[in-house]
mmCIF file of C-alpha atoms in Angstrom:
data_model
loop_
_atom_site.group_PDB
_atom_site.id
_atom_site.type_symbol
_atom_site.label_atom_id
_atom_site.label_comp_id
_atom_site.label_asym_id
_atom_site.label_seq_id
_atom_site.Cartn_x
_atom_site.Cartn_y
_atom_site.Cartn_z
ATOM 1 C CA MET L 17 -38.926 -111.861 103.475
ATOM 2 C CA THR L 18 -42.342 -111.149 101.778
ATOM 3 C CA GLY L 19 -43.471 -112.557 98.424
ATOM 4 C CA ASP L 20 -46.267 -112.261 96.082
ATOM 5 C CA GLY L 21 -49.060 -112.841 98.566
ATOM 6 C CA ALA L 22 -48.238 -109.541 100.255
ATOM 7 C CA THR L 23 -49.013 -107.475 97.065
ATOM 8 C CA PHE L 24 -52.148 -109.486 96.144
ATOM 9 C CA ILE L 25 -54.635 -106.760 97.149
ATOM 10 C CA LEU L 26 -52.617 -104.035 95.361
ATOM 11 C CA ARG L 27 -52.392 -106.046 92.269
ATOM 12 C CA ARG L 28 -56.305 -107.131 92.377
ATOM 13 C CA TYR L 29 -57.102 -103.435 92.847
ATOM 14 C CA LEU L 30 -55.001 -102.273 89.692
ATOM 15 C CA ASN L 31 -56.414 -105.103 87.686
ATOM 16 C CA GLN L 32 -59.793 -104.014 88.728
ATOM 17 C CA GLN L 33 -59.051 -100.271 87.458
ATOM 18 C CA GLY L 34 -58.070 -101.527 84.075
ATOM 19 C CA PHE L 35 -54.307 -102.088 84.196
ATOM 20 C CA VAL L 36 -52.512 -105.321 83.883
ATOM 21 C CA ALA L 37 -50.455 -106.139 86.951
ATOM 22 C CA TYR L 38 -47.902 -108.824 87.460
ATOM 23 C CA PRO L 39 -46.258 -110.148 90.430
ATOM 24 C CA TRP L 40 -42.586 -110.366 90.767
ATOM 25 C CA GLN L 41 -42.592 -114.189 90.550
ATOM 26 C CA GLN L 42 -39.398 -114.474 92.801
ATOM 27 C CA GLY L 43 -40.527 -116.099 95.804
ATOM 28 C CA ARG L 44 -39.761 -114.427 99.133
ATOM 29 C CA ASN L 45 -37.538 -111.365 98.905
ATOM 30 C CA PRO L 46 -34.355 -112.254 100.831
ATOM 31 C CA GLY L 47 -32.424 -109.173 100.057
ATOM 32 C CA LEU L 48 -30.194 -107.779 97.257
ATOM 33 C CA ARG L 49 -29.154 -110.565 94.856
ATOM 34 C CA HIS L 50 -27.713 -110.520 91.605
ATOM 35 C CA ASP L 51 -29.629 -113.572 90.227
ATOM 36 C CA ILE L 52 -32.938 -112.081 91.389
ATOM 37 C CA TYR L 53 -32.053 -108.876 89.701
ATOM 38 C CA GLN L 54 -31.334 -110.817 86.459
ATOM 39 C CA ALA L 55 -34.599 -112.736 86.675
ATOM 40 C CA LEU L 56 -36.493 -109.649 87.108
ATOM 41 C CA GLU L 57 -34.580 -107.988 84.144
ATOM 42 C CA GLN L 58 -35.719 -110.863 82.090
ATOM 43 C CA GLN L 59 -39.183 -110.382 83.086
ATOM 44 C CA VAL L 60 -39.374 -106.753 82.251
ATOM 45 C CA ASN L 61 -37.852 -107.523 78.669
ATOM 46 C CA GLU L 62 -40.571 -110.375 78.061
ATOM 47 C CA LEU L 63 -43.481 -107.974 79.466
ATOM 48 C CA TYR L 64 -42.116 -105.222 76.876
ATOM 49 C CA GLN L 65 -42.121 -107.582 74.009
ATOM 50 C CA ARG L 66 -45.607 -109.125 74.974
ATOM 51 C CA HIS L 67 -47.284 -105.884 75.333
ATOM 52 C CA GLY L 68 -45.332 -103.675 72.946
ATOM 53 C CA ARG L 69 -45.167 -100.911 75.644
ATOM 54 C CA ARG L 70 -42.997 -99.780 78.190
ATOM 55 C CA VAL L 71 -43.545 -101.002 81.676
ATOM 56 C CA SER L 72 -44.269 -99.360 85.053
ATOM 57 C CA ILE L 73 -42.436 -100.605 88.043
ATOM 58 C CA VAL L 74 -43.901 -100.698 91.498
ATOM 59 C CA GLY L 75 -41.433 -101.687 94.290
ATOM 60 C CA TRP L 76 -42.311 -101.915 98.030
ATOM 61 C CA SER L 77 -39.771 -101.709 100.547
ATOM 62 C CA LEU L 78 -36.576 -103.416 99.442
ATOM 63 C CA GLY L 79 -38.309 -104.180 96.101
ATOM 64 C CA GLY L 80 -38.145 -100.658 95.463
ATOM 65 C CA LEU L 81 -34.360 -100.746 95.130
ATOM 66 C CA TYR L 82 -34.562 -103.458 92.586
ATOM 67 C CA ALA L 83 -37.154 -101.075 90.712
ATOM 68 C CA ARG L 84 -34.788 -98.313 90.541
ATOM 69 C CA VAL L 85 -31.928 -100.543 89.224
ATOM 70 C CA LEU L 86 -34.117 -101.958 86.596
ATOM 71 C CA GLY L 87 -35.277 -98.172 85.883
ATOM 72 C CA HIS L 88 -31.247 -97.208 85.339
ATOM 73 C CA HIS L 89 -30.606 -100.430 83.282
ATOM 74 C CA LEU L 90 -33.630 -100.502 81.250
ATOM 75 C CA GLY L 91 -34.825 -97.209 80.907
ATOM 76 C CA ASP L 92 -35.768 -97.349 77.194
ATOM 77 C CA LYS L 93 -38.277 -100.095 78.417
ATOM 78 C CA ILE L 94 -39.651 -98.563 81.515
ATOM 79 C CA ARG L 95 -42.392 -96.031 81.730
ATOM 80 C CA GLN L 96 -42.027 -94.874 85.456
ATOM 81 C CA VAL L 97 -40.857 -96.165 88.879
ATOM 82 C CA ILE L 98 -42.929 -95.830 91.851
ATOM 83 C CA THR L 99 -41.508 -96.918 95.270
ATOM 84 C CA LEU L 100 -43.319 -97.699 98.673
ATOM 85 C CA GLY L 101 -41.420 -97.118 101.694
ATOM 86 C CA SER L 102 -38.157 -97.989 99.986
ATOM 87 C CA PRO L 103 -34.959 -96.875 101.767
ATOM 88 C CA PHE L 104 -32.919 -96.423 98.711
ATOM 89 C CA ALA L 105 -31.187 -93.497 100.204
ATOM 90 C CA LEU L 106 -29.597 -95.861 102.934
ATOM 91 C CA ASN L 107 -25.997 -96.519 101.680
ATOM 92 C CA SER L 108 -23.284 -98.812 102.702
ATOM 93 C CA SER L 109 -21.529 -95.938 104.488
ATOM 94 C CA ILE L 110 -24.326 -95.580 107.225
ATOM 95 C CA SER L 111 -23.951 -97.403 110.565
ATOM 96 C CA THR L 112 -26.794 -99.487 111.773
ATOM 97 C CA ASP L 113 -26.342 -97.509 115.070
ATOM 98 C CA ASP L 114 -27.163 -94.368 112.979
ATOM 99 C CA VAL L 115 -30.596 -95.123 111.302
ATOM 100 C CA GLY L 116 -33.131 -95.060 114.173
ATOM 101 C CA ILE L 117 -35.876 -97.522 113.589
ATOM 102 C CA SER L 118 -34.152 -98.991 110.361
ATOM 103 C CA GLY L 119 -31.433 -100.214 112.439
ATOM 104 C CA PRO L 120 -33.013 -103.460 113.661
ATOM 105 C CA VAL L 121 -34.030 -104.291 110.247
ATOM 106 C CA LEU L 122 -30.560 -103.725 108.882
ATOM 107 C CA LYS L 123 -29.273 -106.060 111.395
ATOM 108 C CA LEU L 124 -31.678 -108.797 110.408
ATOM 109 C CA TYR L 125 -30.897 -108.207 106.850
ATOM 110 C CA GLU L 126 -27.155 -108.932 107.687
ATOM 111 C CA ARG L 127 -28.201 -112.049 109.502
ATOM 112 C CA LEU L 128 -30.320 -113.276 106.429
ATOM 113 C CA ASN L 129 -27.501 -112.431 104.018
ATOM 114 C CA PRO L 130 -24.154 -113.740 105.456
ATOM 115 C CA ASN L 131 -22.557 -113.633 102.063
ATOM 116 C CA VAL L 132 -23.928 -110.096 101.045
ATOM 117 C CA HIS L 133 -20.299 -108.769 100.743
ATOM 118 C CA ASP L 134 -19.800 -111.332 97.848
ATOM 119 C CA ASP L 135 -22.790 -110.557 95.766
ATOM 120 C CA PRO L 136 -22.064 -108.196 92.804
ATOM 121 C CA LEU L 137 -25.554 -106.469 92.874
ATOM 122 C CA ALA L 138 -25.002 -105.578 96.651
ATOM 123 C CA THR L 139 -21.397 -104.696 96.451
ATOM 124 C CA GLY L 140 -21.639 -102.876 93.108
ATOM 125 C CA GLU L 141 -22.273 -99.228 92.376
ATOM 126 C CA PRO L 142 -25.412 -98.208 94.289
ATOM 127 C CA VAL L 143 -27.292 -96.906 91.378
ATOM 128 C CA TRP L 144 -30.597 -97.300 93.453
ATOM 129 C CA GLU L 145 -29.403 -93.985 95.458
ATOM 130 C CA LEU L 146 -29.801 -91.974 92.175
ATOM 131 C CA PRO L 147 -33.043 -91.169 90.366
ATOM 132 C CA PRO L 148 -33.495 -93.338 87.332
ATOM 133 C CA PRO L 149 -33.556 -91.555 84.042
ATOM 134 C CA VAL L 150 -37.478 -92.151 84.006
ATOM 135 C CA PRO L 151 -40.251 -90.342 85.997
ATOM 136 C CA SER L 152 -39.815 -91.628 89.517
ATOM 137 C CA THR L 153 -42.433 -91.281 92.559
ATOM 138 C CA ALA L 154 -41.329 -92.127 95.853
ATOM 139 C CA ILE L 155 -44.215 -92.726 98.411
ATOM 140 C CA TYR L 156 -43.305 -92.605 102.034
ATOM 141 C CA SER L 157 -44.907 -92.378 105.507
ATOM 142 C CA GLU L 158 -43.261 -90.801 108.474
ATOM 143 C CA SER L 159 -45.138 -93.122 110.769
ATOM 144 C CA ASP L 160 -43.565 -96.130 108.671
ATOM 145 C CA GLY L 161 -42.068 -98.036 111.662
ATOM 146 C CA ILE L 162 -39.799 -100.185 109.765
ATOM 147 C CA ALA L 163 -37.949 -97.963 107.214
ATOM 148 C CA SER L 164 -37.060 -94.533 108.400
ATOM 149 C CA TRP L 165 -38.837 -92.003 105.992
ATOM 150 C CA ARG L 166 -35.635 -89.907 105.466
ATOM 151 C CA TYR L 167 -33.964 -92.842 103.551
ATOM 152 C CA CYS L 168 -37.228 -93.403 101.491
ATOM 153 C CA ILE L 169 -37.195 -89.835 99.544
ATOM 154 C CA ASP L 170 -35.462 -88.221 96.740
ATOM 155 C CA ASN L 171 -34.710 -84.573 95.928
ATOM 156 C CA SER L 172 -37.495 -83.504 93.909
ATOM 157 C CA SER L 173 -37.032 -82.245 90.519
ATOM 158 C CA GLU L 174 -38.677 -82.037 87.083
ATOM 159 C CA ARG L 175 -39.475 -85.774 86.933
ATOM 160 C CA VAL L 176 -38.846 -86.794 90.439
ATOM 161 C CA GLU L 177 -41.470 -86.600 93.320
ATOM 162 C CA ASN L 178 -42.196 -87.531 97.028
ATOM 163 C CA ILE L 179 -45.735 -88.283 98.165
ATOM 164 C CA ARG L 180 -46.208 -88.590 101.879
ATOM 165 C CA VAL L 181 -49.180 -90.685 103.181
ATOM 166 C CA TYR L 182 -50.286 -91.793 106.605
ATOM 167 C CA GLY L 183 -49.782 -95.378 107.575
ATOM 168 C CA SER L 184 -47.396 -98.114 108.411
ATOM 169 C CA HIS L 185 -44.825 -99.986 106.295
ATOM 170 C CA THR L 186 -46.627 -103.316 106.118
ATOM 171 C CA GLY L 187 -49.870 -101.379 105.291
ATOM 172 C CA LEU L 188 -48.519 -99.767 101.978
ATOM 173 C CA THR L 189 -49.755 -102.452 99.843
ATOM 174 C CA HIS L 190 -53.296 -101.929 100.901
ATOM 175 C CA ASN L 191 -53.332 -98.601 101.998
ATOM 176 C CA PRO L 192 -56.230 -96.680 100.350
ATOM 177 C CA LEU L 193 -54.104 -93.406 99.717
ATOM 178 C CA VAL L 194 -51.454 -95.337 98.196
ATOM 179 C CA LEU L 195 -54.062 -97.129 95.864
ATOM 180 C CA TYR L 196 -55.343 -93.988 94.993
ATOM 181 C CA VAL L 197 -51.929 -92.423 94.079
ATOM 182 C CA LEU L 198 -50.825 -95.546 92.205
ATOM 183 C CA ALA L 199 -54.005 -95.555 89.884
ATOM 184 C CA GLU L 200 -53.510 -91.947 89.239
ATOM 185 C CA ARG L 201 -49.980 -92.071 88.392
ATOM 186 C CA LEU L 202 -50.514 -95.215 86.152
ATOM 187 C CA ALA L 203 -53.413 -93.472 84.303
ATOM 188 C CA GLN L 204 -51.466 -90.723 82.884
ATOM 189 C CA SER L 205 -50.759 -90.667 79.268
ATOM 190 C CA GLU L 206 -47.653 -92.627 78.389
ATOM 191 C CA LYS L 207 -45.834 -89.462 76.491
ATOM 192 C CA PHE L 208 -47.024 -87.181 79.205
ATOM 193 C CA TRP L 209 -46.050 -87.080 83.116
ATOM 194 C CA ARG L 210 -46.696 -84.408 85.567
ATOM 195 C CA PRO L 211 -46.389 -84.399 89.343
ATOM 196 C CA PHE L 212 -49.038 -85.700 91.670
ATOM 197 C CA GLN L 213 -51.813 -83.193 92.304
ATOM 198 C CA PRO L 214 -54.672 -84.253 94.334
ATOM 199 C CA TYR L 215 -58.180 -82.724 93.302
ATOM 200 C CA GLY L 216 -61.005 -81.641 95.618
ATOM 201 C CA ALA L 217 -61.420 -83.096 98.885
ATOM 202 C CA SER L 218 -58.825 -85.677 98.403
ATOM 203 C CA LYS L 219 -56.097 -83.057 98.667
ATOM 204 C CA TRP L 220 -56.877 -82.630 102.402
ATOM 205 C CA LEU L 221 -55.916 -86.566 102.887
ATOM 206 C CA PHE L 222 -52.257 -86.011 101.698
ATOM 207 C CA ALA L 223 -49.897 -84.296 104.169
ATOM 208 C CA SER L 224 -47.123 -81.997 102.677
ATOM 209 C CA ALA L 225 -44.172 -83.994 101.227
ATOM 210 C CA ARG L 226 -40.750 -83.332 101.877
ATOM 211 C CA GLN L 227 -38.903 -81.954 98.733
ATOM 212 C CA GLN L 228 -35.355 -82.564 99.780
ATOM 213 C CA ARG L 229 -33.424 -85.288 101.407
ATOM 214 C CA PRO L 230 -32.318 -84.321 104.991
ATOM 215 C CA ALA L 231 -28.729 -83.484 105.413
#
């Protein structure tokens, strides 16, 4: 239920660092909607044509699920996917009574989307649960407060990583640690990707990240 205003600081920071950051331009995010996904897919195609380069996608919260679907469907036009507190591992088989602090959010989501079971994106194959075929970074916080961290991480592999930060869910878009990671990830050569490795004193600011999803 947030829109582009919630990511203004994040985008301003990235622009100041020399990147070209775009908002998602879909108004408030009500949930998984096929029409919204189609608009995002069109936007990625337009940016790819405009800049002649692959596009990096940063998705916050539920926006991260959209980001991962885009990574699956437009992998030839997407450079990497970065998610911020995104519960992409929360599949439909999990009861709202079993997800801890995510439960109230799920119940609110169901009220806001009474026709969710008729939407082709929400009821189709949940490809967001699987790492996309491009490098992906999942940034999460165990003190998130909204999206339970155990649904916001992947099983680490050669091009899949989890990065743990301190902070709240709503603060992820202006958390200095998150901004540091985003700038470092985006600054890599387009033809070269490596796992995040903080240097010097900055390494003490990052907690050890989980490498595997909990059973």
